[in-house]
């Protein structure tokens, strides 16, 4: 895709930011390893959720945890946190395509537009989560437009064992166990988890089984290597959208008979080698992910098998304060599909290979000011092969209107012309970013930065292979989304206080959406997002409070919908929490979350019914019984408020009503 020239951003040496004639890529530059780097030194809006915070949250899933601890929005087709998409920085429809999810260095975003199955990642297996808001493409590449959710699993540790059990409303139950330990240079762990939830709405059953294990070794004084593997199986029913009248009558009802579901088998294996050297450090990260998804939606059957392969070597020259780093991300995503619709059969094989070298650097220019910047080059080759058969033409005999069996005049075993193809397309380009951090005193940092952002279209945005016709079944003209992100922010931390404020301005030039007139996914043009993310927290030994708020004005810039709001984007969402420990063994937490009104999906003209604002209250009590036993009781949506989670074209998806949960964990 054609790109306008940009001024090269560089540190230490002149690094090209953009050179190329048809591609889209974006970049953010800084170390951004918040768990090993002082958060005040990171030129980004960062939330770090450690293991202690995960334990205290008693969240039911990763999306629930991110909503509680980082004020991240989540949209679900069944009102639960088992499957759906994250939303950050003012993105609405398909917002999950603009948030990169990384697990132990392996990118987990699906190559198609399907929502992520969060049941694959039980919270009992998570060590920490970093939420990086804003463009992060220089270090993370594709999908990192609105932010990155970086998940690190638990590995090894001191000899220990634990088991937990939980139950709750709507047939909810969860069980799990984990052991860890080591001997000499070696360490390892293993865990298993099961979760089941019948759901607030009819026909919204979900369950998940997961097992995982890791083994590692400290080699010498400076190297470590860890191999981790997990397998899982999950099932989700989709209750479907309701009309507005049906929602008002009974939000728990379903629009189908329970025949819309997906069942997923999954596996993930990662390898991480890290080493320290006199000149700096070296890292090699590799992984393989696999999903086999069988689904039925509105009478359509499909089997979707996906593999993701990655290898990412990295070198850092220098120390933590002054360094130049370089790396190479190699990815291969494959997708094999077989579909059975009322009128056709489809068989497709798709793949995308990307190769992305990048460089970044950090340079202190004084005792209080640090500059950082970098660049990434990306090359992507997408191949699609699809064969579609017309069911009617595959039948040698048919029954005519008089009930007589006769020869089918259209009988043929040839694929349908136009819908069958074997094509490929290549895209490439350069991108870059720059930031500055000023720490006038130890407890305060001020920062600013510029990032380019990009996202390659998902495979089924480019290619029609599931029987849903597009005007061009292989649309090689569809370009990557590109944008320019400007941010300024400040952070302050003391013994009891923590606060941050970030202002951002994101200009997207080639955003992708479905055009019902052209019957094609297209680059719809420019959008603008102006907003702020705010945090204020106070914590003492026995009490504390926190407030998180996000504000954004997301509008179309030019075209038929100039000035209109981007659908499904609220202009504000907030979360307030207060906790107290009245006794040494009791902790009580009260929280309130509020989401502003927004327009429903597909309403680019903003003339359909708005989704009303809503607020939810939650209460939680945690109990410590001795040194090894903890228990909790929790209620979500205490006031049992009806609300709409999302809506598309007049189809409404209700959120969950009041729900009670309780559980116990024993450590051995």
XYZ file of C-alpha atoms in Angstrom:
668
model
C 0.000 0.000 0.000
C 1.391 3.481 -0.712
C 2.809 5.412 2.205
C 3.573 9.048 2.704
C 7.198 9.813 3.594
C 8.019 10.379 7.254
C 10.965 11.878 9.043
C 13.378 9.166 10.140
C 13.513 8.544 13.860
C 16.801 7.368 15.194
C 18.913 6.874 18.292
C 22.596 6.256 18.306
C 22.539 5.848 14.515
C 20.233 6.956 11.747
C 17.446 4.342 11.648
C 14.956 4.457 8.744
C 11.392 4.785 9.953
C 9.505 4.253 6.764
C 10.784 3.208 3.394
C 8.709 1.185 1.052
C 5.800 1.567 -1.222
C 3.105 -0.862 -0.183
C 2.719 -1.965 3.323
C 1.565 -0.789 6.635
C 3.389 -0.986 9.842
C 3.716 0.887 13.010
C 6.058 1.166 15.856
C 6.568 2.052 19.465
C 9.939 2.114 21.057
C 11.102 1.555 24.616
C 12.088 -1.425 26.684
C 8.554 -1.869 28.041
C 9.430 -4.734 30.336
C 7.486 -3.312 33.237
C 8.105 -6.166 35.686
C 11.899 -5.865 35.466
C 12.035 -2.113 34.852
C 10.840 0.698 37.095
C 7.393 1.626 35.740
C 8.329 5.296 36.076
C 11.042 4.739 33.444
C 8.591 3.320 30.875
C 7.290 5.797 28.276
C 3.857 4.192 28.185
C 0.664 3.844 30.203
C 1.276 0.552 32.032
C -0.731 -1.544 34.488
C 1.090 -4.422 36.189
C -1.035 -7.177 37.737
C 1.145 -9.503 39.808
C 0.354 -12.862 41.386
C -0.725 -11.298 44.691
C -3.195 -9.049 42.894
C -4.554 -12.008 40.908
C -5.107 -13.945 44.143
C -6.907 -11.027 45.801
C -9.152 -10.303 42.802
C -11.009 -13.655 42.864
C -11.820 -12.944 39.212
C -13.506 -15.679 37.185
C -11.399 -15.166 34.025
C -8.658 -13.010 32.513
C -11.199 -10.549 30.996
C -12.846 -10.195 34.435
C -9.411 -9.569 35.959
C -8.470 -6.959 33.344
C -11.776 -5.150 33.883
C -11.248 -5.099 37.665
C -7.583 -4.177 37.794
C -6.937 -2.236 34.564
C -10.380 -0.869 33.544
C -10.227 -2.719 30.212
C -13.577 -3.122 28.442
C -14.718 -6.539 27.251
C -17.522 -7.516 24.875
C -18.897 -11.035 24.963
C -21.512 -12.823 22.825
C -22.841 -14.681 25.891
C -22.356 -12.180 28.739
C -19.421 -14.094 30.250
C -15.643 -13.899 30.227
C -15.001 -17.201 28.448
C -14.986 -15.847 24.871
C -15.024 -12.330 23.464
C -12.870 -9.341 22.628
C -10.969 -6.727 24.612
C -11.508 -3.049 23.809
C -8.990 -0.277 24.461
C -8.327 3.249 23.221
C -11.633 3.839 21.451
C -12.015 0.834 19.144
C -15.452 -0.698 18.667
C -16.293 -3.474 16.190
C -13.570 -6.128 16.055
C -11.646 -4.253 18.743
C -9.874 -7.481 19.730
C -8.009 -7.393 16.412
C -6.281 -4.202 17.620
C -5.089 -5.604 20.965
C -2.154 -8.002 20.899
C -2.225 -10.880 23.406
C 1.153 -12.463 24.177
C 1.623 -15.553 26.384
C 5.221 -16.364 27.337
C 6.406 -14.610 24.183
C 3.982 -16.437 21.852
C 1.419 -14.289 20.040
C -2.035 -15.733 20.698
C -4.252 -13.655 18.383
C -6.100 -15.863 15.934
C -5.208 -15.394 12.235
C -8.920 -15.020 11.468
C -11.523 -12.672 12.970
C -12.711 -15.213 15.546
C -12.766 -14.181 19.204
C -10.124 -15.498 21.561
C -11.028 -18.460 23.786
C -10.005 -17.117 27.200
C -10.845 -20.459 28.820
C -7.489 -21.689 27.494
C -5.758 -19.573 30.182
C -6.996 -20.369 33.710
C -6.031 -17.686 36.232
C -4.527 -20.301 38.547
C -1.761 -20.677 35.942
C -0.925 -16.964 35.541
C 2.057 -15.353 37.293
C 1.588 -11.782 36.030
C -0.064 -9.616 33.375
C 1.221 -6.343 31.935
C -1.271 -4.089 30.146
C 0.518 -1.665 27.818
C -1.901 0.918 26.393
C -1.247 2.617 23.091
C 0.787 1.659 20.031
C 3.589 -0.834 20.704
C 4.401 -2.037 17.195
C 8.172 -1.605 17.156
C 8.681 -4.333 19.741
C 5.503 -6.358 19.225
C 4.505 -5.896 15.582
C 1.085 -6.788 14.167
C -2.118 -6.161 16.215
C -0.407 -3.836 18.751
C -2.490 -0.788 17.734
C -4.509 -0.063 20.881
C -2.213 -1.936 23.262
C -0.632 -5.184 24.370
C -1.699 -7.669 27.041
C 1.476 -9.502 28.010
C 0.806 -12.662 30.063
C 3.485 -14.606 31.928
C 2.611 -18.051 33.264
C 3.815 -19.601 36.510
C 6.979 -21.678 36.256
C 8.849 -23.543 38.965
C 9.283 -21.890 42.330
C 9.823 -23.121 45.857
C 8.553 -26.640 46.683
C 4.829 -26.195 47.189
C 1.414 -27.580 46.372
C -2.048 -26.055 46.323
C -5.633 -26.998 45.503
C -8.761 -24.891 45.145
C -12.493 -25.283 44.628
C -15.167 -22.689 43.857
C -18.881 -22.561 43.130
C -21.428 -19.913 42.275
C -24.603 -18.805 40.544
C -25.818 -20.179 37.200
C -24.213 -23.565 37.725
C -20.707 -22.175 38.089
C -17.981 -24.433 39.478
C -14.187 -24.570 39.292
C -11.513 -26.943 40.581
C -7.751 -26.987 40.224
C -4.416 -28.046 41.684
C -0.752 -27.152 41.187
C 2.621 -28.441 42.396
C 6.082 -26.915 41.987
C 9.631 -27.588 43.100
C 13.233 -28.072 42.058
C 16.433 -30.015 42.577
C 19.885 -28.635 41.937
C 19.929 -26.684 38.678
C 16.463 -27.891 37.653
C 13.004 -26.605 38.513
C 9.500 -27.312 37.319
C 5.789 -27.298 37.981
C 2.541 -28.897 36.849
C -1.097 -27.918 37.148
C -4.618 -28.822 36.094
C -7.896 -26.903 36.111
C -11.570 -27.467 35.303
C -14.285 -24.829 35.016
C -17.999 -25.047 34.151
C -20.687 -22.362 33.899
C -24.268 -22.788 32.659
C -24.579 -19.032 32.161
C -27.037 -16.272 32.998
C -28.868 -16.723 29.692
C -30.462 -19.862 28.306
C -28.250 -21.946 26.016
C -24.988 -20.391 27.236
C -23.211 -23.366 28.785
C -19.411 -23.282 28.767
C -16.728 -25.522 30.228
C -12.985 -25.941 30.047
C -10.349 -28.550 30.908
C -6.682 -27.548 31.035
C -3.389 -29.159 32.029
C 0.084 -27.634 31.902
C 3.661 -28.301 32.956
C 7.044 -26.622 32.708
C 10.631 -27.656 33.287
C 13.663 -25.411 33.403
C 17.297 -25.201 34.377
C 19.775 -22.543 35.467
C 22.844 -23.140 33.335
C 25.942 -21.684 34.926
C 25.631 -18.285 36.564
C 24.177 -16.365 33.655
C 21.874 -18.579 31.539
C 18.462 -20.115 32.027
C 16.207 -22.196 29.813
C 12.508 -22.996 30.313
C 10.245 -25.306 28.308
C 6.517 -25.118 28.926
C 3.546 -26.970 27.445
C -0.212 -26.834 27.997
C -3.213 -28.623 26.520
C -6.884 -27.845 26.841
C -10.398 -28.528 25.661
C -13.276 -26.070 25.861
C -16.918 -25.744 24.855
C -19.108 -22.644 24.499
C -22.752 -22.183 23.570
C -23.914 -18.910 22.022
C -27.415 -17.822 23.055
C -27.631 -15.363 20.144
C -28.917 -11.779 19.929
C -32.342 -10.625 21.113
C -34.699 -8.034 19.693
C -35.093 -5.009 21.939
C -38.638 -6.093 22.857
C -37.394 -9.571 23.847
C -34.583 -8.024 25.886
C -37.079 -5.913 27.847
C -39.361 -8.923 28.342
C -36.670 -11.331 29.588
C -32.909 -10.771 29.068
C -32.125 -14.353 30.099
C -33.834 -15.939 27.082
C -32.065 -17.239 23.989
C -32.832 -16.626 20.335
C -31.914 -20.186 19.329
C -32.505 -23.743 20.490
C -29.009 -24.351 21.807
C -27.663 -25.358 18.393
C -25.049 -22.580 18.170
C -21.781 -23.618 19.776
C -18.069 -24.167 19.347
C -15.755 -26.821 20.770
C -12.013 -26.209 20.803
C -9.011 -28.453 21.365
C -5.844 -26.441 21.951
C -2.164 -26.798 22.792
C 0.701 -24.392 23.384
C 4.432 -25.071 23.722
C 7.054 -22.367 24.360
C 10.817 -22.342 24.814
C 12.728 -19.451 26.374
C 16.493 -19.172 26.662
C 17.988 -16.106 28.334
C 21.626 -15.309 28.968
C 23.649 -12.450 30.410
C 27.004 -11.519 28.889
C 29.675 -8.922 29.575
C 28.528 -6.978 26.528
C 24.783 -7.276 27.262
C 22.213 -10.044 26.992
C 20.799 -12.609 24.578
C 17.321 -14.117 24.343
C 15.729 -16.775 22.153
C 11.987 -17.299 22.303
C 10.105 -19.860 20.233
C 6.670 -21.384 20.308
C 3.973 -23.439 18.651
C 0.248 -22.957 19.207
C -2.557 -25.179 17.893
C -6.344 -24.872 17.831
C -8.924 -27.193 16.332
C -12.296 -25.449 16.411
C -15.523 -27.259 15.509
C -18.591 -25.029 15.384
C -22.200 -24.778 14.346
C -23.840 -21.404 13.782
C -27.274 -20.895 12.208
C -27.185 -24.269 10.503
C -23.626 -23.868 9.195
C -21.039 -26.443 10.252
C -17.329 -25.731 10.240
C -14.002 -27.204 11.272
C -11.182 -24.709 11.611
C -7.677 -25.984 12.403
C -5.026 -23.352 13.129
C -1.284 -23.551 13.769
C 0.973 -20.686 14.805
C 4.774 -20.934 14.769
C 7.213 -18.292 16.008
C 10.944 -17.801 16.504
C 12.272 -14.555 17.994
C 16.007 -14.111 18.683
C 17.052 -10.853 20.390
C 20.358 -9.222 21.333
C 20.924 -6.306 23.705
C 24.232 -4.434 23.745
C 24.801 -2.350 26.864
C 23.209 -2.209 30.306
C 19.728 -1.424 31.637
C 20.230 2.349 31.289
C 22.084 2.628 27.979
C 21.652 0.002 25.278
C 21.037 -0.830 21.657
C 18.882 -3.851 20.958
C 18.025 -5.735 17.829
C 15.844 -8.714 17.049
C 13.986 -10.692 14.429
C 10.390 -11.930 14.676
C 9.502 -14.807 12.368
C 5.880 -15.984 12.337
C 3.858 -18.477 10.358
C 0.091 -18.848 10.761
C -1.810 -21.587 8.955
C -5.554 -22.195 8.747
C -7.300 -25.238 7.264
C -11.072 -24.976 6.939
C -13.925 -27.264 5.955
C -17.440 -25.837 5.931
C -20.913 -27.208 5.235
C -23.677 -24.716 4.478
C -27.210 -25.242 3.217
C -26.156 -24.662 -0.375
C -22.405 -25.280 -0.546
C -19.288 -27.080 0.696
C -16.003 -25.231 1.207
C -12.429 -26.447 1.669
C -9.721 -23.851 2.207
C -6.036 -23.702 3.059
C -4.601 -20.341 4.083
C -1.328 -19.164 5.532
C 0.567 -16.004 6.323
C 4.330 -15.734 6.810
C 5.842 -12.590 8.336
C 9.488 -11.642 8.817
C 10.150 -8.545 10.909
C 13.626 -7.343 11.937
C 13.637 -4.460 14.390
C 16.025 -2.246 16.329
C 15.541 -0.067 19.389
C 17.786 1.922 21.691
C 17.815 3.864 24.916
C 20.158 6.756 25.678
C 20.336 8.855 28.872
C 21.203 12.419 27.852
C 21.396 13.719 31.428
C 20.873 12.531 34.979
C 17.093 13.041 34.607
C 16.285 12.747 30.858
C 16.269 9.550 28.763
C 15.548 9.209 25.057
C 14.449 6.010 23.347
C 13.445 5.091 19.833
C 13.516 2.422 17.197
C 12.221 0.993 13.959
C 10.778 -2.183 12.482
C 10.620 -3.525 8.961
C 7.822 -5.950 8.137
C 7.300 -8.299 5.222
C 4.140 -10.408 5.010
C 3.088 -12.950 2.413
C -0.518 -14.186 2.497
C -1.654 -17.219 0.492
C -5.213 -18.424 0.091
C -6.587 -21.480 -1.667
C -10.309 -22.215 -1.610
C -12.517 -24.781 -3.346
C -16.296 -24.315 -3.188
C -18.864 -26.817 -4.421
C -22.530 -26.123 -5.082
C -24.548 -28.830 -3.286
C -27.281 -28.739 -5.898
C -24.780 -29.397 -8.694
C -23.247 -32.347 -6.855
C -26.497 -34.326 -7.026
C -26.802 -36.467 -10.202
C -30.560 -36.818 -9.691
C -33.121 -34.346 -8.328
C -36.860 -34.356 -7.648
C -38.815 -32.032 -9.892
C -41.890 -30.050 -8.859
C -44.164 -32.997 -9.732
C -42.277 -35.296 -7.355
C -40.570 -37.261 -10.104
C -36.860 -38.133 -9.785
C -35.037 -36.962 -12.909
C -31.466 -36.328 -14.020
C -30.027 -33.054 -12.762
C -29.205 -30.890 -15.824
C -26.686 -28.892 -13.716
C -24.874 -31.934 -12.358
C -21.114 -31.367 -12.187
C -18.274 -32.114 -9.795
C -16.408 -28.966 -10.817
C -15.878 -26.235 -8.193
C -17.933 -23.056 -8.385
C -16.188 -20.586 -10.668
C -15.356 -17.246 -9.051
C -15.636 -18.532 -5.477
C -12.702 -20.942 -5.926
C -9.184 -19.513 -6.180
C -5.483 -20.023 -5.474
C -3.741 -16.675 -4.971
C -1.211 -14.809 -2.818
C -0.338 -11.225 -1.974
C 2.721 -9.546 -0.442
C 2.965 -6.407 1.716
C 5.977 -4.685 3.226
C 7.148 -1.463 4.886
C 9.172 0.338 7.532
C 7.973 2.075 10.709
C 9.406 3.780 13.783
C 8.827 5.633 17.054
C 10.449 7.995 19.529
C 9.923 8.855 23.203
C 11.445 10.910 26.014
C 11.205 10.388 29.797
C 12.039 13.093 32.361
C 12.376 12.210 36.052
C 12.807 15.515 37.900
C 12.655 13.679 41.240
C 12.764 9.996 42.161
C 8.992 9.644 42.637
C 7.807 11.487 39.496
C 8.224 10.929 35.768
C 6.915 12.902 32.788
C 7.028 11.437 29.298
C 5.944 11.926 25.735
C 6.141 9.901 22.568
C 5.130 9.329 18.977
C 4.336 5.915 17.495
C 3.205 4.666 14.151
C 0.737 1.811 14.377
C -0.376 -0.889 11.958
C -2.451 -4.023 11.632
C -2.562 -6.485 8.785
C -6.122 -7.527 7.901
C -7.201 -10.893 9.291
C -7.286 -13.764 6.816
C -11.074 -13.733 6.528
C -11.096 -9.959 6.057
C -9.033 -10.502 2.905
C -10.368 -13.883 1.796
C -13.884 -15.323 1.449
C -13.668 -19.038 2.237
C -16.516 -19.838 4.662
C -19.371 -19.563 2.162
C -20.107 -15.919 3.048
C -19.718 -14.189 -0.304
C -17.563 -11.100 -0.786
C -17.530 -9.089 -3.992
C -13.881 -10.070 -4.455
C -13.200 -13.477 -2.819
C -9.454 -12.702 -2.609
C -9.150 -8.966 -2.043
C -5.459 -8.228 -2.532
C -6.275 -4.485 -2.643
C -7.179 -4.439 1.063
C -4.299 -2.669 2.802
C -3.092 -2.810 6.353
C -4.454 -0.312 8.846
C -2.006 2.479 9.623
C -2.006 5.313 12.096
C -0.092 7.894 14.091
C -0.274 7.911 17.875
C 0.853 10.863 20.037
C 0.959 10.606 23.828
C 2.055 12.630 26.847
C 1.787 11.458 30.419
C 2.911 11.667 33.994
C 3.314 9.205 36.869
C 3.797 9.645 40.585
C 4.493 6.984 43.177
C 5.124 7.205 46.925
C 4.886 4.762 49.798
C 1.084 5.037 49.932
C 0.063 6.795 46.712
C 0.153 5.805 43.050
C -1.159 7.947 40.220
C -0.842 8.366 36.466
C -2.394 10.455 33.708
C -2.022 9.931 29.953
C -3.371 12.065 27.114
C -3.417 10.554 23.626
C -4.310 11.478 20.052
C -4.595 8.614 17.555
C -5.088 9.291 13.830
C -6.031 6.163 11.880
C -5.831 6.519 8.099
C -6.844 3.143 6.685
C -9.166 1.559 9.239
C -10.828 -1.636 8.009
C -14.577 -2.298 8.185
C -17.261 -4.114 6.190
C -18.996 -2.025 3.530
C -22.487 -3.446 2.935
C -22.869 -1.471 -0.309
C -19.654 -2.782 -1.863
C -20.144 -6.156 -0.115
C -16.485 -6.122 0.825
C -14.145 -5.366 3.711
C -12.584 -2.036 2.784
C -10.243 0.646 4.068
C -13.004 3.024 5.131
C -10.745 6.074 5.565
C -9.758 8.211 8.507
C -10.858 8.116 12.124
C -9.702 10.225 15.055
C -9.440 9.314 18.731
C -8.676 11.837 21.466
C -8.721 10.750 25.084
C -7.167 10.196 28.471
C -6.425 7.327 30.865
C -6.315 8.214 34.563
C -5.427 6.296 37.712
C -5.285 7.237 41.400
C -4.678 4.712 44.190
C -3.961 4.892 47.917
C -3.024 1.929 50.098
C -2.071 1.591 53.752
C -1.649 -1.564 55.778
C -5.326 -2.112 56.573
C -7.253 0.004 54.041
C -7.028 1.498 50.583
C -8.893 2.864 47.584
C -8.413 3.192 43.830
C -9.992 4.985 40.899
C -9.483 4.189 37.202
C -11.035 6.145 34.346
C -10.765 6.171 30.554
C -12.180 8.906 28.332
C -12.184 8.954 24.537
C -13.862 10.750 21.664
C -13.712 8.407 18.658
C -15.115 9.881 15.426
C -14.969 9.479 11.646
C -12.875 12.098 9.867
C -14.204 12.796 6.394
C -16.526 10.854 4.117
C -20.264 10.270 4.418
C -20.073 9.842 8.212
C -17.762 12.764 8.951
C -17.961 13.746 12.625
C -20.100 10.754 13.650
C -19.090 8.554 16.590
C -17.399 5.218 15.990
C -19.961 2.521 16.963
C -19.665 0.561 20.229
C -17.252 3.078 21.774
C -18.364 4.708 25.064
C -16.889 8.133 25.720
C -16.084 7.080 29.298
C -15.717 4.029 31.506
C -14.616 4.059 35.145
C -13.985 1.754 38.071
C -13.877 2.721 41.760
C -12.843 0.385 44.582
C -12.494 0.600 48.365
C -11.079 -2.105 50.636
C -10.605 -2.463 54.375
C -9.253 -5.105 56.763
C -11.344 -4.749 59.948
C -9.629 -7.843 61.382
C -6.284 -9.437 60.653
C -8.006 -12.364 58.922
C -10.759 -10.499 57.026
C -10.593 -8.197 53.992
C -13.740 -6.552 52.538
C -13.832 -4.892 49.100
C -16.553 -2.797 47.459
C -16.341 -1.760 43.802
C -18.405 0.197 41.290
C -17.932 0.051 37.499
C -19.679 2.386 35.054
C -19.808 2.435 31.233
C -21.236 5.371 29.249
C -23.739 5.060 26.405
C -22.577 4.112 22.893
C -23.985 3.432 19.445
C -24.592 -0.150 18.364
C -22.332 -1.953 15.934
C -22.808 -1.049 12.277
C -24.536 2.266 13.085
C -22.012 4.519 11.328
C -24.615 7.261 10.844
C -25.516 7.231 14.566
C -29.270 7.180 13.882
C -30.262 3.875 15.549
C -31.126 3.215 19.181
C -28.235 4.009 21.541
C -27.116 1.464 24.106
C -27.789 3.058 27.507
C -25.108 3.670 30.105
C -24.951 1.230 32.996
C -23.278 0.746 36.356
C -22.590 -2.350 38.455
C -21.775 -2.786 42.145
C -19.673 -5.670 43.505
C -18.877 -6.796 47.056
C -16.241 -9.285 48.168
C -15.025 -10.701 51.478
C -11.756 -12.636 51.852
C -10.915 -14.797 54.855
C -7.626 -16.292 56.066
C -7.967 -19.472 58.112
C -4.520 -20.068 59.531
C -1.447 -19.848 57.310
C -2.522 -22.297 54.615
C -6.260 -21.904 54.037
C -8.024 -18.941 52.415
C -11.674 -18.526 51.442
C -13.840 -15.890 49.820
C -17.425 -14.868 49.114
C -18.328 -12.471 46.320
C -21.382 -10.956 44.621
C -21.287 -9.319 41.174
C -23.952 -6.879 39.936
C -25.282 -6.588 43.468
C -28.327 -4.496 42.493
C -29.215 -6.921 39.658
C -29.254 -4.208 36.992
C -30.261 -5.216 33.472
C -27.839 -3.871 30.876
C -26.795 -4.427 27.269
C -23.229 -5.583 26.758
C -23.234 -4.933 22.987
C -25.531 -4.838 19.957
C -25.181 -5.178 16.188
C -27.811 -4.115 13.653
C -30.740 -4.373 16.066
C -29.577 -7.607 17.717
C -28.920 -7.093 21.460
C -26.590 -9.086 23.729
C -27.505 -8.707 27.423
C -24.938 -8.711 30.212
C -25.155 -10.951 33.261
C -27.480 -10.374 36.223
C -26.652 -10.675 39.914
C -24.302 -13.576 40.640
C -22.817 -15.051 43.833
C -19.486 -16.874 44.052
C -17.476 -18.526 46.798
C -14.404 -20.686 47.079
C -11.552 -22.025 49.155
C -7.836 -22.654 48.520
C -5.534 -24.900 50.540
C -1.724 -24.716 50.384
C 0.362 -27.725 51.400
